[in-house]
CSV table of C-alpha atoms in Angstrom, one decimal:
chain,number,residue,atom,x,y,z
A,1294,MET,CA,-43.0,-28.8,-9.9
A,1295,ARG,CA,-40.9,-27.9,-6.9
A,1296,ALA,CA,-37.6,-26.6,-7.8
A,1297,GLU,CA,-34.3,-28.4,-6.7
A,1298,PRO,CA,-32.6,-26.7,-3.8
A,1299,LEU,CA,-29.7,-24.5,-4.9
A,1300,ALA,CA,-26.4,-26.3,-4.4
A,1301,PRO,CA,-27.4,-28.9,-1.9
A,1302,PRO,CA,-24.3,-30.8,-0.7
A,1303,ARG,CA,-24.2,-34.4,-1.9
A,1304,SER,CA,-21.8,-37.2,-2.5
A,1305,VAL,CA,-20.6,-38.0,-5.9
A,1306,ALA,CA,-19.5,-41.5,-6.8
A,1307,ALA,CA,-15.9,-41.9,-7.8
A,1308,PRO,CA,-15.3,-42.1,-11.6
A,1309,ARG,CA,-14.2,-45.4,-13.0
A,1310,VAL,CA,-10.8,-43.9,-14.0
A,1311,ALA,CA,-10.4,-41.0,-11.5
A,1312,HIS,CA,-7.1,-39.9,-12.8
A,1313,ARG,CA,-8.4,-39.2,-16.3
A,1314,TYR,CA,-10.6,-36.4,-15.0
A,1315,TRP,CA,-7.7,-34.5,-13.5
A,1316,THR,CA,-5.2,-35.3,-16.3
A,1317,ARG,CA,-7.6,-33.6,-18.6
A,1318,LEU,CA,-8.7,-30.7,-16.4
A,1319,LEU,CA,-5.3,-29.7,-14.9
A,1320,PRO,CA,-3.7,-28.8,-18.3
A,1321,LEU,CA,-6.7,-26.6,-19.1
A,1322,LEU,CA,-6.7,-24.8,-15.8
A,1323,ALA,CA,-2.9,-24.4,-15.9
A,1324,ALA,CA,-3.0,-23.0,-19.4
A,1325,LEU,CA,-5.8,-20.6,-18.4
A,1326,ALA,CA,-4.1,-19.5,-15.2
A,1327,CYS,CA,-1.0,-18.6,-17.3
A,1328,LEU,CA,-3.1,-16.8,-19.9
A,1329,THR,CA,-4.9,-14.7,-17.5
A,1330,ARG,CA,-1.6,-13.7,-15.7
A,1331,VAL,CA,0.2,-12.7,-19.0
A,1332,PRO,CA,-0.3,-8.9,-18.2
A,1333,SER,CA,1.4,-9.2,-14.8
A,1334,PHE,CA,4.7,-10.0,-16.5
A,1335,VAL,CA,4.8,-7.0,-18.9
A,1336,ARG,CA,5.4,-4.4,-16.2
A,1337,PRO,CA,8.1,-4.3,-13.5
A,1338,LEU,CA,5.5,-3.3,-10.9
A,1339,TRP,CA,1.8,-3.0,-10.8
A,1340,ASN,CA,1.0,-1.2,-7.5
A,1341,PRO,CA,2.8,0.1,-4.3
A,1342,ASP,CA,2.1,-3.1,-2.4
A,1343,GLU,CA,4.4,-5.0,-4.7
A,1344,GLY,CA,7.0,-2.3,-4.2
A,1345,TYR,CA,6.6,-2.3,-0.5
A,1346,LEU,CA,6.9,-6.2,-0.4
A,1347,ALA,CA,10.0,-6.0,-2.7
A,1348,VAL,CA,11.8,-3.5,-0.4
A,1349,GLN,CA,10.8,-5.4,2.7
A,1350,ALA,CA,12.3,-8.6,1.3
A,1351,ARG,CA,15.6,-6.9,0.5
A,1352,MET,CA,15.7,-5.5,4.0
A,1353,LEU,CA,15.1,-8.9,5.5
A,1354,ALA,CA,17.7,-10.5,3.3
A,1355,HIS,CA,20.3,-7.9,4.6
A,1356,GLY,CA,19.5,-8.7,8.3
A,1357,GLY,CA,16.3,-6.8,9.0
A,1358,GLU,CA,13.9,-8.0,11.6
A,1359,LEU,CA,10.2,-8.1,10.9
A,1360,TYR,CA,8.1,-5.9,13.1
A,1361,GLU,CA,11.4,-4.3,14.4
A,1362,THR,CA,13.5,-2.8,11.6
A,1363,VAL,CA,11.1,-3.9,8.9
A,1364,VAL,CA,7.4,-2.9,9.5
A,1365,ASP,CA,4.0,-3.0,7.9
A,1366,ARG,CA,0.4,-3.5,8.9
A,1367,LYS,CA,0.4,-7.0,7.6
A,1368,PRO,CA,1.2,-10.5,8.7
A,1369,PRO,CA,4.6,-12.1,7.8
A,1370,LEU,CA,3.6,-14.8,5.2
A,1371,VAL,CA,3.8,-12.8,2.0
A,1372,PRO,CA,7.1,-10.9,2.9
A,1373,TRP,CA,8.5,-14.3,3.6
A,1374,LEU,CA,7.4,-15.6,0.2
A,1375,TYR,CA,9.0,-12.5,-1.5
A,1376,GLU,CA,12.3,-13.0,0.5
A,1377,GLY,CA,12.3,-16.7,-0.5
A,1378,ALA,CA,11.7,-16.0,-4.1
A,1379,PHE,CA,14.5,-13.3,-4.1
A,1380,ALA,CA,16.9,-15.7,-2.4
A,1381,LEU,CA,16.4,-18.3,-5.1
A,1382,ALA,CA,16.2,-16.1,-8.2
A,1383,GLY,CA,17.6,-12.6,-7.2
A,1384,SER,CA,15.8,-9.4,-6.4
A,1385,GLU,CA,16.2,-7.5,-9.6
A,1386,SER,CA,12.9,-8.6,-11.0
A,1387,LEU,CA,9.5,-9.6,-9.7
A,1388,ALA,CA,9.1,-12.5,-12.3
A,1389,PRO,CA,9.7,-15.2,-9.6
A,1390,VAL,CA,7.0,-13.8,-7.4
A,1391,ARG,CA,4.7,-13.4,-10.4
A,1392,ALA,CA,5.3,-17.1,-11.2
A,1393,LEU,CA,4.3,-17.9,-7.6
A,1394,ALA,CA,1.1,-15.8,-8.1
A,1395,VAL,CA,0.2,-17.9,-11.2
A,1396,LEU,CA,0.6,-21.1,-9.0
A,1397,ALA,CA,-1.5,-19.5,-6.4
A,1398,GLN,CA,-4.3,-18.9,-8.7
A,1399,LEU,CA,-4.0,-22.3,-10.3
A,1400,LEU,CA,-4.2,-23.9,-6.8
A,1401,THR,CA,-7.3,-21.9,-5.8
A,1402,ALA,CA,-9.0,-23.0,-9.2
A,1403,VAL,CA,-8.2,-26.6,-8.5
A,1404,LEU,CA,-9.5,-26.5,-5.0
A,1405,LEU,CA,-12.7,-24.9,-6.1
A,1406,ALA,CA,-13.0,-27.5,-9.0
A,1407,SER,CA,-12.5,-30.4,-6.5
A,1408,PHE,CA,-15.1,-28.8,-4.1
A,1409,ALA,CA,-17.6,-28.3,-6.8
A,1410,ARG,CA,-17.0,-31.8,-8.2
A,1411,ARG,CA,-17.6,-33.5,-5.0
A,1412,ARG,CA,-20.8,-31.5,-4.5
A,1413,TRP,CA,-22.4,-31.5,-8.0
A,1414,GLY,CA,-20.4,-33.8,-10.3
A,1415,ASP,CA,-17.7,-33.7,-13.0
A,1416,GLY,CA,-19.2,-31.0,-15.1
A,1417,ALA,CA,-19.6,-28.7,-12.1
A,1418,GLY,CA,-15.9,-29.1,-11.2
A,1419,ARG,CA,-14.9,-28.0,-14.6
A,1420,THR,CA,-17.2,-25.1,-14.5
A,1421,ALA,CA,-16.1,-23.8,-11.1
A,1422,GLY,CA,-12.4,-24.0,-12.0
A,1423,VAL,CA,-12.8,-22.3,-15.4
A,1424,LEU,CA,-15.2,-19.6,-14.2
A,1425,TYR,CA,-13.0,-18.6,-11.3
A,1426,LEU,CA,-9.9,-18.2,-13.5
A,1427,LEU,CA,-11.9,-16.1,-16.0
A,1428,VAL,CA,-13.2,-13.7,-13.4
A,1429,SER,CA,-10.0,-13.6,-11.5
A,1430,VAL,CA,-8.7,-10.6,-13.7
A,1431,GLY,CA,-12.1,-8.7,-13.5
A,1432,LEU,CA,-10.7,-5.7,-11.7
A,1433,ASN,CA,-8.5,-2.9,-12.5
A,1434,PRO,CA,-5.2,-4.6,-13.7
A,1435,GLU,CA,-3.2,-2.9,-10.9
A,1436,ASP,CA,-5.3,-4.8,-8.5
A,1437,ALA,CA,-5.9,-8.1,-10.3
A,1438,GLN,CA,-2.4,-8.6,-11.9
A,1439,ALA,CA,-0.3,-7.6,-8.8
A,1440,ALA,CA,1.4,-10.4,-6.8
A,1441,GLY,CA,-0.2,-8.9,-3.7
A,1442,PHE,CA,-1.5,-10.2,-0.3
A,1443,GLU,CA,-4.9,-11.3,-1.5
A,1444,VAL,CA,-3.6,-13.5,-4.4
A,1445,PHE,CA,-1.6,-15.5,-1.8
A,1446,MET,CA,-4.4,-15.6,0.7
A,1447,LEU,CA,-7.1,-17.1,-1.8
A,1448,PRO,CA,-5.6,-20.6,-2.0
A,1449,CYS,CA,-5.7,-20.8,1.8
A,1450,THR,CA,-9.3,-19.7,2.0
A,1451,ALA,CA,-10.3,-22.2,-0.7
A,1452,ALA,CA,-8.2,-25.0,1.1
A,1453,ALA,CA,-10.0,-24.2,4.4
A,1454,MET,CA,-13.4,-24.8,2.8
A,1455,TRP,CA,-12.2,-27.9,0.9
A,1456,CYS,CA,-10.8,-29.4,4.1
A,1457,ALA,CA,-13.9,-28.5,6.1
A,1458,ASP,CA,-16.2,-30.1,3.5
A,1459,ARG,CA,-14.4,-33.4,4.1
A,1460,CYS,CA,-14.3,-32.9,7.9
A,1461,ARG,CA,-10.5,-32.6,8.1
A,1462,TRP,CA,-10.8,-30.0,10.9
A,1463,GLY,CA,-7.1,-29.7,11.8
A,1464,ALA,CA,-6.2,-29.1,8.2
A,1465,ALA,CA,-9.0,-26.6,7.8
A,1466,GLY,CA,-7.8,-24.7,10.9
A,1467,ALA,CA,-4.3,-24.6,9.5
A,1468,ALA,CA,-5.6,-23.3,6.2
A,1469,VAL,CA,-7.6,-20.5,8.1
A,1470,ALA,CA,-4.2,-19.6,9.8
A,1471,GLY,CA,-2.5,-19.5,6.5
A,1472,ALA,CA,-5.1,-17.2,5.2
A,1473,PHE,CA,-4.8,-14.9,8.2
A,1474,LEU,CA,-1.0,-14.9,8.0
A,1475,ALA,CA,-1.2,-13.8,4.3
A,1476,LYS,CA,-3.7,-11.0,5.3
A,1477,GLN,CA,-5.7,-10.4,8.4
A,1478,THR,CA,-9.1,-10.5,6.5
A,1479,GLY,CA,-8.4,-14.0,5.4
A,1480,ALA,CA,-9.6,-15.1,8.8
A,1481,ALA,CA,-13.1,-14.3,7.7
A,1482,VAL,CA,-13.3,-17.9,6.1
A,1483,LEU,CA,-13.4,-19.2,9.7
A,1484,LEU,CA,-17.1,-18.4,9.9
A,1485,PRO,CA,-18.3,-20.7,7.1
A,1486,VAL,CA,-15.8,-23.4,8.3
A,1487,ILE,CA,-17.6,-23.3,11.8
A,1488,TRP,CA,-20.8,-23.5,10.0
A,1489,LEU,CA,-19.8,-26.6,8.3
A,1490,TYR,CA,-18.5,-28.1,11.6
A,1491,VAL,CA,-21.8,-27.4,13.3
A,1492,ARG,CA,-23.9,-28.7,10.3
A,1493,THR,CA,-22.0,-31.8,10.1
A,1494,GLY,CA,-21.8,-32.5,13.8
A,1495,GLY,CA,-18.0,-32.3,13.7
A,1496,GLY,CA,-17.7,-36.0,14.5
A,1497,SER,CA,-16.8,-35.3,18.1
A,1498,ARG,CA,-15.5,-32.6,20.5
A,1499,GLY,CA,-12.1,-33.6,19.3
A,1500,GLY,CA,-12.9,-32.1,15.9
A,1501,LEU,CA,-13.4,-28.7,17.4
A,1502,LEU,CA,-10.0,-29.1,19.3
A,1503,TRP,CA,-8.3,-30.0,16.1
A,1504,LEU,CA,-9.9,-27.0,14.3
A,1505,ALA,CA,-8.8,-24.6,17.2
A,1506,ALA,CA,-5.3,-26.0,17.3
A,1507,GLY,CA,-4.9,-25.7,13.5
A,1508,VAL,CA,-5.8,-22.1,13.7
A,1509,VAL,CA,-3.9,-21.1,16.8
A,1510,VAL,CA,-0.5,-23.0,16.6
A,1511,PRO,CA,0.7,-21.6,13.2
A,1512,VAL,CA,-0.3,-18.1,14.1
A,1513,LEU,CA,1.4,-18.4,17.6
A,1514,CYS,CA,4.5,-19.9,15.8
A,1515,ALA,CA,4.7,-16.8,13.4
A,1516,ALA,CA,4.4,-14.5,16.4
A,1517,LEU,CA,7.2,-16.2,18.2
A,1518,VAL,CA,9.5,-16.4,15.2
A,1519,THR,CA,9.1,-12.6,14.7
A,1520,ASP,CA,8.5,-10.5,17.7
A,1521,PRO,CA,5.2,-11.3,19.8
A,1522,ALA,CA,4.6,-7.8,20.8
A,1523,GLY,CA,5.4,-6.3,17.5
A,1524,PHE,CA,3.4,-9.0,15.7
A,1525,VAL,CA,0.2,-8.2,17.7
A,1526,PHE,CA,0.7,-4.3,17.3
A,1527,TRP,CA,1.4,-4.4,13.5
A,1528,THR,CA,-1.2,-7.0,12.6
A,1529,VAL,CA,-4.1,-6.1,15.1
A,1530,THR,CA,-3.9,-3.3,17.6
A,1531,GLY,CA,-1.9,-0.6,15.6
A,1532,SER,CA,-4.4,0.0,12.8
A,1533,ARG,CA,-7.2,1.8,14.6
A,1534,ALA,CA,-6.7,5.1,12.8
A,1535,TYR,CA,-6.2,3.3,9.6
A,1536,ALA,CA,-9.6,1.6,9.9
A,1537,SER,CA,-11.5,4.9,10.2
A,1538,PHE,CA,-12.6,7.0,7.3
A,1539,THR,CA,-13.7,10.1,9.2
A,1540,GLY,CA,-13.3,13.0,7.0
A,1541,SER,CA,-12.8,11.0,3.8
A,1542,GLU,CA,-16.4,9.7,3.3
A,1543,LEU,CA,-17.1,10.9,-0.1
A,1544,HIS,CA,-13.7,10.0,-1.3
A,1545,VAL,CA,-13.9,6.4,0.1
A,1546,LEU,CA,-17.6,6.0,-1.1
A,1547,ALA,CA,-16.6,7.0,-4.7
A,1548,ARG,CA,-13.8,4.5,-4.7
A,1549,GLY,CA,-16.1,1.7,-3.3
A,1550,LEU,CA,-18.8,2.4,-5.9
A,1551,ALA,CA,-16.3,2.5,-8.8
A,1552,ASN,CA,-14.6,-0.8,-7.8
A,1553,THR,CA,-17.9,-2.5,-7.2
A,1554,ALA,CA,-19.1,-1.4,-10.7
A,1555,ILE,CA,-15.7,-2.8,-12.2
A,1556,LEU,CA,-16.2,-6.1,-10.4
A,1557,ALA,CA,-19.9,-6.3,-11.7
A,1558,VAL,CA,-18.6,-6.1,-15.2
A,1559,GLY,CA,-15.9,-8.7,-14.6
A,1560,CYS,CA,-18.6,-11.0,-13.1
A,1561,SER,CA,-21.2,-10.2,-15.6
A,1562,GLY,CA,-21.3,-14.0,-16.7
A,1563,LEU,CA,-21.8,-15.2,-13.0
A,1564,LEU,CA,-24.4,-12.8,-11.7
A,1565,PRO,CA,-27.4,-13.4,-14.1
A,1566,PRO,CA,-27.5,-17.2,-13.4
A,1567,LEU,CA,-27.1,-16.6,-9.7
A,1568,VAL,CA,-29.9,-14.1,-9.5
A,1569,ARG,CA,-32.1,-16.3,-11.8
A,1570,ALA,CA,-31.6,-19.3,-9.6
A,1571,LEU,CA,-32.4,-17.4,-6.4
A,1572,ARG,CA,-36.0,-16.8,-7.8
A,1573,VAL,CA,-36.6,-20.5,-8.0
A,1574,ALA,CA,-34.6,-22.0,-5.2
A,1575,ARG,CA,-33.6,-20.1,-2.0
A,1576,THR,CA,-32.3,-23.1,0.1
A,1577,GLY,CA,-29.1,-24.9,0.3
A,1578,ALA,CA,-25.4,-24.0,0.1
A,1579,GLY,CA,-25.7,-22.0,3.2
A,1580,GLU,CA,-21.9,-22.3,3.9
A,1581,LEU,CA,-21.2,-20.7,0.4
A,1582,TRP,CA,-23.5,-17.8,1.2
A,1583,LEU,CA,-21.9,-17.3,4.6
A,1584,TRP,CA,-18.5,-17.5,2.9
A,1585,LEU,CA,-19.6,-14.8,0.5
A,1586,ALA,CA,-21.1,-12.6,3.3
A,1587,ALA,CA,-18.0,-13.0,5.4
A,1588,SER,CA,-15.8,-12.1,2.5
A,1589,ALA,CA,-18.0,-9.0,1.9
A,1590,GLY,CA,-17.5,-8.0,5.5
A,1591,ALA,CA,-13.8,-8.4,5.0
A,1592,VAL,CA,-13.9,-6.0,2.0
A,1593,LEU,CA,-15.9,-3.5,4.1
A,1594,ALA,CA,-13.3,-3.8,7.0
A,1595,GLY,CA,-11.2,-0.7,7.2
A,1596,PHE,CA,-13.5,1.4,4.9
A,1597,HIS,CA,-11.0,1.8,2.1
A,1598,PHE,CA,-12.5,-0.4,-0.7
A,1599,PHE,CA,-9.4,-0.8,-2.8
A,1600,GLY,CA,-9.9,-3.0,-5.8
A,1601,HIS,CA,-7.6,-5.8,-4.7
A,1602,TYR,CA,-9.8,-6.2,-1.6
A,1603,TYR,CA,-12.6,-7.5,-3.9
A,1604,LEU,CA,-10.5,-10.5,-4.9
A,1605,GLN,CA,-11.7,-12.2,-1.7
A,1606,LEU,CA,-15.3,-12.3,-3.1
A,1607,LEU,CA,-14.3,-14.4,-6.2
A,1608,PRO,CA,-14.0,-17.9,-4.9
A,1609,PRO,CA,-17.5,-18.1,-3.3
A,1610,LEU,CA,-19.0,-16.2,-6.2
A,1611,ALA,CA,-17.5,-18.8,-8.6
A,1612,LEU,CA,-19.0,-21.6,-6.5
A,1613,LEU,CA,-22.4,-20.1,-6.0
A,1614,ALA,CA,-22.6,-19.4,-9.8
A,1615,THR,CA,-21.6,-23.0,-10.5
A,1616,ALA,CA,-24.3,-24.3,-8.0
A,1617,ALA,CA,-26.9,-22.0,-9.7
A,1618,LEU,CA,-26.0,-23.3,-13.2
A,1619,GLN,CA,-26.7,-26.9,-12.1
A,1620,ILE,CA,-30.5,-26.1,-11.9
A,1621,LEU,CA,-30.7,-23.9,-14.9
A,1622,PRO,CA,-31.0,-25.0,-18.6
A,1623,ARG,CA,-27.7,-25.9,-20.3
A,1624,ASP,CA,-27.8,-22.8,-22.5
A,1625,ARG,CA,-27.3,-20.7,-19.4
A,1626,LEU,CA,-24.0,-22.4,-18.8
A,1627,VAL,CA,-22.8,-21.6,-22.3
A,1628,THR,CA,-24.0,-18.0,-22.0
A,1629,ALA,CA,-22.2,-17.7,-18.6
A,1630,VAL,CA,-18.9,-19.1,-20.0
A,1631,VAL,CA,-19.0,-17.1,-23.3
A,1632,THR,CA,-19.8,-13.8,-21.4
A,1633,SER,CA,-17.0,-14.6,-18.8
A,1634,VAL,CA,-14.5,-15.2,-21.7
A,1635,CYS,CA,-15.4,-11.9,-23.4
A,1636,CYS,CA,-15.1,-10.0,-20.1
A,1637,CYS,CA,-11.8,-11.7,-19.5
A,1638,GLY,CA,-10.5,-10.7,-22.8
A,1639,LEU,CA,-11.6,-7.1,-22.2
A,1640,PHE,CA,-9.7,-6.9,-18.9
A,1641,LEU,CA,-6.6,-8.6,-20.3
A,1642,ALA,CA,-6.5,-6.0,-23.1
A,1643,TRP,CA,-6.8,-3.3,-20.5
A,1644,GLY,CA,-3.8,-4.8,-18.5
A,1645,LEU,CA,-1.7,-5.0,-21.7
A,1646,LEU,CA,-2.5,-1.8,-23.4
A,1647,ALA,CA,-3.4,0.9,-20.7
A,1648,PRO,CA,-0.7,3.4,-19.8
A,1649,ARG,CA,0.5,3.6,-16.2
A,1650,PRO,CA,1.7,7.2,-15.7
A,1651,GLU,CA,2.5,6.8,-12.0
A,1652,LEU,CA,4.8,3.8,-12.8
A,1653,ALA,CA,6.6,6.0,-15.4
A,1654,HIS,CA,6.9,8.8,-12.8
A,1655,VAL,CA,8.4,6.4,-10.2
A,1656,GLN,CA,10.8,5.0,-12.7
A,1657,ARG,CA,12.1,8.5,-13.6
A,1658,LEU,CA,12.3,9.4,-9.9
A,1659,ALA,CA,14.3,6.2,-9.1
A,1660,GLU,CA,16.7,6.9,-12.0
A,1661,ALA,CA,17.3,10.5,-10.6
A,1662,THR,CA,17.8,9.0,-7.1
A,1663,ALA,CA,20.3,6.5,-8.3
A,1664,ARG,CA,22.2,9.2,-10.3
A,1665,ARG,CA,22.6,11.5,-7.2
A,1666,THR,CA,23.6,8.8,-4.7
A,1667,ASP,CA,26.2,6.0,-4.4
A,1668,PRO,CA,25.1,2.4,-3.9
A,1669,GLY,CA,25.9,2.4,-0.2
A,1670,ASP,CA,23.9,5.6,0.6
A,1671,ARG,CA,20.8,5.7,2.5
A,1672,VAL,CA,17.7,7.5,1.0
A,1673,LEU,CA,14.5,8.8,2.4
A,1674,VAL,CA,11.5,8.8,0.0
A,1675,TRP,CA,8.8,11.0,1.4
A,1676,GLY,CA,5.8,9.7,-0.4
A,1677,MET,CA,3.5,6.7,-1.1
A,1678,HIS,CA,5.7,4.8,-3.6
A,1679,PRO,CA,8.2,2.5,-1.7
A,1680,GLU,CA,9.0,1.0,-5.0
A,1681,THR,CA,11.3,3.9,-5.6
A,1682,TYR,CA,13.8,2.3,-3.2
A,1683,TRP,CA,13.7,-1.0,-5.1
A,1684,LEU,CA,13.9,0.5,-8.5
A,1685,ALA,CA,16.9,2.8,-7.5
A,1686,ASP,CA,18.5,-0.1,-5.6
A,1687,ARG,CA,19.1,2.1,-2.5
A,1688,THR,CA,18.7,1.4,1.2
A,1689,PRO,CA,15.8,3.2,3.0
A,1690,ALA,CA,16.9,5.5,5.7
A,1691,SER,CA,13.9,4.4,8.0
A,1692,ARG,CA,11.9,1.5,8.7
A,1693,TYR,CA,8.8,3.4,7.7
A,1694,LEU,CA,8.7,3.0,4.0
A,1695,THR,CA,5.8,5.4,3.3
A,1696,ALA,CA,4.7,8.7,4.6
A,1697,GLY,CA,1.4,7.1,5.3
A,1698,LEU,CA,2.6,5.3,8.4
A,1699,LEU,CA,3.9,8.6,9.8
A,1700,THR,CA,0.9,10.7,8.8
A,1701,ASN,CA,-2.1,8.4,8.5
A,1702,TYR,CA,-2.3,9.1,4.9
A,1703,SER,CA,-2.3,5.4,4.3
A,1704,GLY,CA,-5.1,4.0,2.3
A,1705,GLY,CA,-5.5,7.0,0.0
A,1706,ARG,CA,-7.0,9.0,2.7
A,1707,ASP,CA,-8.2,12.4,1.5
A,1708,GLY,CA,-9.5,14.1,4.7
A,1709,PRO,CA,-8.4,16.2,7.7
A,1710,GLN,CA,-6.9,13.5,9.9
A,1711,VAL,CA,-3.5,13.6,8.2
A,1712,GLY,CA,-0.4,14.8,10.0
A,1713,GLU,CA,2.2,14.0,12.6
A,1714,LYS,CA,-0.2,13.4,15.5
A,1715,TYR,CA,-2.3,10.8,13.4
A,1716,GLY,CA,0.8,8.6,12.6
A,1717,VAL,CA,1.3,5.2,14.0
A,1718,GLU,CA,1.7,5.2,17.8
A,1719,GLY,CA,5.4,5.8,18.7
A,1720,ALA,CA,6.5,6.2,15.1
A,1721,TRP,CA,7.9,9.7,15.2
A,1722,PRO,CA,10.4,9.3,18.1
A,1723,THR,CA,11.7,6.3,16.3
A,1724,PHE,CA,11.8,8.1,12.9
A,1725,ARG,CA,13.6,11.0,14.4
A,1726,ALA,CA,16.2,8.7,16.1
A,1727,GLU,CA,16.7,6.8,12.8
A,1728,LEU,CA,17.4,10.0,10.8
A,1729,ALA,CA,19.9,11.3,13.6
A,1730,ALA,CA,21.7,8.0,13.6
A,1731,HIS,CA,21.8,7.5,9.8
A,1732,ALA,CA,21.2,10.8,8.2
A,1733,PRO,CA,20.0,10.1,4.5
A,1734,ALA,CA,22.3,11.3,1.8
A,1735,LEU,CA,19.2,12.3,-0.2
A,1736,ILE,CA,15.7,13.0,0.8
A,1737,VAL,CA,13.0,12.8,-2.0
A,1738,ASP,CA,9.9,14.8,-1.4
A,1739,ASP,CA,7.3,13.0,-3.5
A,1740,SER,CA,4.3,14.5,-1.8
A,1741,ARG,CA,3.4,16.8,-4.8
A,1742,GLY,CA,0.9,18.9,-3.0
A,1743,ARG,CA,-0.8,16.1,-1.0
A,1744,PRO,CA,-1.8,16.6,2.7
A,1745,TYR,CA,1.4,15.1,4.0
A,1746,ALA,CA,3.7,17.7,2.2
A,1747,PRO,CA,6.7,18.8,4.4
A,1748,GLU,CA,5.2,22.3,5.0
A,1749,ARG,CA,2.4,20.5,7.0
A,1750,VAL,CA,4.8,18.2,8.8
A,1751,PRO,CA,6.9,20.2,11.2
A,1752,SER,CA,9.4,17.6,12.2
A,1753,LEU,CA,10.4,16.8,8.6
A,1754,ARG,CA,10.4,20.5,7.6
A,1755,LYS,CA,12.8,21.1,10.5
A,1756,VAL,CA,15.2,18.3,9.2
A,1757,LEU,CA,15.2,19.7,5.7
A,1758,VAL,CA,15.8,23.3,6.9
A,1759,ALA,CA,18.6,22.3,9.3
A,1760,GLY,CA,20.7,20.1,6.9
A,1761,TYR,CA,19.5,19.8,3.3
A,1762,GLU,CA,19.4,21.9,0.2
A,1763,GLU,CA,17.3,21.4,-2.9
A,1764,VAL,CA,19.4,19.9,-5.8
A,1765,GLY,CA,16.7,18.9,-8.4
A,1766,GLU,CA,13.1,18.2,-9.4
A,1767,VAL,CA,11.4,15.4,-11.2
A,1768,GLU,CA,7.9,16.1,-12.3
A,1769,GLY,CA,6.9,17.8,-9.0
A,1770,ALA,CA,9.0,15.6,-6.8
A,1771,VAL,CA,11.8,17.7,-5.1
A,1772,LEU,CA,15.3,16.1,-4.3
A,1773,TYR,CA,17.2,17.5,-1.2
A,1774,ALA,CA,20.9,16.6,-0.8
A,1775,ARG,CA,22.5,16.7,2.6
A,1776,VAL,CA,24.5,19.9,3.1
A,1777,GLY,CA,28.3,19.1,3.1
A,1778,VAL,CA,27.9,15.8,1.3
A,1779,GLU,CA,28.9,16.0,-2.3
A,1780,GLY,CA,26.2,14.3,-4.4
A,1781,ARG,CA,26.6,13.2,-8.0
A,1782,PRO,CA,25.0,15.7,-10.5
């Protein structure tokens, strides 16, 4: 007997009492979203991205200008979200942002459930939403639990596919723009959206115009609200050196393999039914496979393979697994859910119990920084932990919040292309001018023997020799106070 095609799009009749479906499913998904995000609330920070965003938000709140006095290689949406959350609830804790991350995950699950329900029925909708939330924690907790760029990008990618599936092309384009404005790689969802447009005929040429306008107008507005030239530079053209892994091949490959293995464990309930279904049905759901392929390309972009990059794969994986389970015996569904529940519990335990030595180091360093400076002092932290500024509640002496932007160490690079000449174009003249205009009261060298240590960075070494003296050390990080400025002991 010929097998049913895998995940063929089809219409599903509206249930007699439509609201009952969602009034039953929404509480379940909400409870699951809250449960899977519990570890995110037990630590003040999970990774340097959260610290970077927190510092940016404080700088913006005090008059900073994005892509001018506040810079990063990212679009503006997530810094604005942090700034808004801090304006409403204060900047002493990331709890408000973590709550927004819970809502983002819930919204993603609801959109996937609605997509699957329309395609394959009520049961498929429940399966897609639940499976997504269960596997959403299937990475190193510092990647899965952080309120980072990808978490806020995923609802936009899911919304883009949801709208395109209903031929709402303007809204689909706006969702693609939202994904891009959260993180550049979010634009990858445009490929399956275009696929759906072509496959459905798009209705008319007007559909394509609406799609294009939906993508272009929000991005253009974001550029105009910030600084158009700075927006283009920091989000597109200024990351060429960052996207290369020359000299770091083995280091990057090891990270990629490790994070792929971790994700495979987290998705071990999804992968077997998907592989099994491929053996009996290889047609249908082309847009979902293209979504997965485009997301995989986004993970590969930049050749850094950080764990949080892999979050982009989870929505299409959840939908493809749901589609596969529709043509397999029911016991396969039970196995997939039970396996996913067990793996979810394992990763939640990891998040709740595993020590975080780097966080402890940064907390001690921030305490020492706060003790040796006054609240109005500017501080320079020479390292890869911008959260030190936030934890110490001190103003950065430079717009460059990490040594990575000035030395190309960004992205955990472990090769020879690290140093002043590999920094962001034009960064060093600006950096030197900033230090001359507002000399930091304290410079914290947190390089701890890495390739960007001051002895390998002549301009910084010259600043330290000319005007600073060593006043303390915290677990290998050296503190330098400005000569002639009396710091606190």
